[in-house]
């Protein structure tokens, strides 16, 4: 007898969560049951899981350059006058810097209230070399590509953003030919978003492979030694994500924070599994335009920029880590040292690329500025991967929060999409965001 299948299909979010949990459990199980099996090691962990996970990350990254370029060209070319771009850019950068400064200040306060490093009996296992901080002049010069194709080939997001902005501006002021090119880019953008949607269909498997591989090798014992650091850092990340962003959304844009957090689920999970703001970019863009209701002309600019320069979670890690390392090495930091940490960590987080683990390398720069031993980085390295996953989720939540606020203030926000339930959003897709 045939039964009619009346069950509702599982939402993507549920499938991704299931993929994640199954991956974590599988990783743990393999680690416990097959620790010495070379077959499992070669064919399952470094075979199936490694290949599946790497392909998933590669396919996400594959979309970043085309998506940033095409959607930004669409966004800029639809702007009627250039002052809009300047105003939007000013607001976005201002809010990005503000949220990062709040994040790092909160981290330093938490680090000094809870003293995670006091009495820590830690010896640094390896020594660590600091990255050289590039000069501000060089950072600014480097934003301008000498060759847009090589900027794209190297995946240099800032250079791609600059080229796309200029190209979009040229389109919007080129009359009829500009209109024809703009139409082409609008179509191309739709096609690329379709590709993102397709990729998200296989995401639960990708997330499973990533988690399974990671958890077969994750040194959880290191967490016990650094439990206080871990707890203070995660606590601060959560406070910043829920309280700072929640208050900002309510206070500056009159939006319901709970709706926002619910809509962020998928993007947060992608960020968590990939530990890369860059790799998550396609999903953050999709979330912003199709779930949160941000118009493409804002999201196409603020989201890629945020994935490149706005890293509140990373700044929080750097703040808590600085306090922790100072305490562990019994070094007193003065008020001016703390101010220095706020400034350098804000700059360091701007300079941190949205890929796994870079925040930790940039931490060395912050430690250098206030004369703390760089070996401190080695102390916390063992637990960094898991924390990287959590801080990346905060990084992209910050980008999306600022994006909503800027969009609301620019009248480029659809409350209808924001308030619609997620399944409805998934059916509506692109609809209003490109009007
Ligand atoms: N993994 C982080 C990100 O992609 C950067 C970091 O803090 O290492 O946002």
PDB file of N, CA and C and ligand atoms in Angstrom, residues 275-278 311 314 317 352-360 388 391-392 395, ligand 1:
ATOM      1  N   UNK A 275      34.677  28.713  10.076  1.00  0.00           N
ATOM      2  CA  UNK A 275      35.595  29.646  10.759  1.00  0.00           C
ATOM      3  C   UNK A 275      36.164  30.661   9.781  1.00  0.00           C
ATOM      4  N   UNK A 276      35.375  31.044   8.804  1.00  0.00           N
ATOM      5  CA  UNK A 276      35.857  32.020   7.835  1.00  0.00           C
ATOM      6  C   UNK A 276      34.729  32.962   7.406  1.00  0.00           C
ATOM      7  N   UNK A 277      34.914  34.253   7.711  1.00  0.00           N
ATOM      8  CA  UNK A 277      33.901  35.240   7.288  1.00  0.00           C
ATOM      9  C   UNK A 277      33.813  35.271   5.772  1.00  0.00           C
ATOM     10  N   UNK A 278      34.965  35.095   5.127  1.00  0.00           N
ATOM     11  CA  UNK A 278      34.994  35.138   3.666  1.00  0.00           C
ATOM     12  C   UNK A 278      34.200  34.002   3.048  1.00  0.00           C
ATOM     13  N   UNK A 311      35.546  42.938  12.364  1.00  0.00           N
ATOM     14  CA  UNK A 311      35.719  41.657  13.063  1.00  0.00           C
ATOM     15  C   UNK A 311      35.587  41.893  14.564  1.00  0.00           C
ATOM     16  N   UNK A 314      36.810  38.888  16.644  1.00  0.00           N
ATOM     17  CA  UNK A 314      38.272  38.814  16.662  1.00  0.00           C
ATOM     18  C   UNK A 314      38.833  39.844  17.636  1.00  0.00           C
ATOM     19  N   UNK A 317      38.439  38.566  21.106  1.00  0.00           N
ATOM     20  CA  UNK A 317      39.463  37.570  21.425  1.00  0.00           C
ATOM     21  C   UNK A 317      40.771  38.281  21.778  1.00  0.00           C
ATOM     22  N   UNK A 352      42.638  41.994   9.811  1.00  0.00           N
ATOM     23  CA  UNK A 352      42.555  40.533   9.817  1.00  0.00           C
ATOM     24  C   UNK A 352      41.743  40.045   8.616  1.00  0.00           C
ATOM     25  N   UNK A 353      42.324  39.140   7.855  1.00  0.00           N
ATOM     26  CA  UNK A 353      41.577  38.590   6.719  1.00  0.00           C
ATOM     27  C   UNK A 353      40.518  37.634   7.265  1.00  0.00           C
ATOM     28  N   UNK A 354      39.395  37.533   6.555  1.00  0.00           N
ATOM     29  CA  UNK A 354      38.319  36.675   7.048  1.00  0.00           C
ATOM     30  C   UNK A 354      38.547  35.207   6.768  1.00  0.00           C
ATOM     31  N   UNK A 355      39.677  34.692   7.216  1.00  0.00           N
ATOM     32  CA  UNK A 355      39.968  33.271   7.034  1.00  0.00           C
ATOM     33  C   UNK A 355      40.361  32.672   8.378  1.00  0.00           C
ATOM     34  N   UNK A 356      40.347  31.345   8.514  1.00  0.00           N
ATOM     35  CA  UNK A 356      40.570  30.765   9.840  1.00  0.00           C
ATOM     36  C   UNK A 356      41.935  31.124  10.438  1.00  0.00           C
ATOM     37  N   UNK A 357      41.911  31.447  11.710  1.00  0.00           N
ATOM     38  CA  UNK A 357      43.158  31.566  12.467  1.00  0.00           C
ATOM     39  C   UNK A 357      43.945  32.846  12.334  1.00  0.00           C
ATOM     40  N   UNK A 358      43.567  33.728  11.426  1.00  0.00           N
ATOM     41  CA  UNK A 358      44.395  34.925  11.224  1.00  0.00           C
ATOM     42  C   UNK A 358      44.348  35.870  12.428  1.00  0.00           C
ATOM     43  N   UNK A 359      43.206  35.869  13.117  1.00  0.00           N
ATOM     44  CA  UNK A 359      43.064  36.731  14.293  1.00  0.00           C
ATOM     45  C   UNK A 359      44.176  36.477  15.290  1.00  0.00           C
ATOM     46  N   UNK A 360      44.571  35.235  15.410  1.00  0.00           N
ATOM     47  CA  UNK A 360      45.602  34.870  16.377  1.00  0.00           C
ATOM     48  C   UNK A 360      46.966  35.432  15.955  1.00  0.00           C
ATOM     49  N   UNK A 388      37.766  30.281  17.356  1.00  0.00           N
ATOM     50  CA  UNK A 388      37.724  30.935  16.045  1.00  0.00           C
ATOM     51  C   UNK A 388      36.341  30.743  15.419  1.00  0.00           C
ATOM     52  N   UNK A 391      34.005  33.090  17.284  1.00  0.00           N
ATOM     53  CA  UNK A 391      34.182  34.523  17.009  1.00  0.00           C
ATOM     54  C   UNK A 391      33.839  34.878  15.562  1.00  0.00           C
ATOM     55  N   UNK A 392      34.035  33.912  14.650  1.00  0.00           N
ATOM     56  CA  UNK A 392      33.655  34.185  13.260  1.00  0.00           C
ATOM     57  C   UNK A 392      32.140  34.377  13.153  1.00  0.00           C
ATOM     58  N   UNK A 395      31.565  37.766  14.221  1.00  0.00           N
ATOM     59  CA  UNK A 395      32.003  38.707  13.176  1.00  0.00           C
ATOM     60  C   UNK A 395      30.920  38.942  12.126  1.00  0.00           C
TER      61      UNK A 395
HETATM   62  N1  LIG B   1      38.315  33.446  11.349  1.00  0.00           N
HETATM   63  C1  LIG B   1      37.952  34.822  11.547  1.00  0.00           C
HETATM   64  C2  LIG B   1      37.020  35.261  10.445  1.00  0.00           C
HETATM   65  O1  LIG B   1      37.079  34.742   9.359  1.00  0.00           O
HETATM   66  C3  LIG B   1      39.140  35.719  11.609  1.00  0.00           C
HETATM   67  C4  LIG B   1      39.924  35.386  12.839  1.00  0.00           C
HETATM   68  O2  LIG B   1      39.611  35.944  13.910  1.00  0.00           O
HETATM   69  O3  LIG B   1      40.841  34.572  12.787  1.00  0.00           O
HETATM   70  O4  LIG B   1      36.214  36.126  10.636  1.00  0.00           O
END
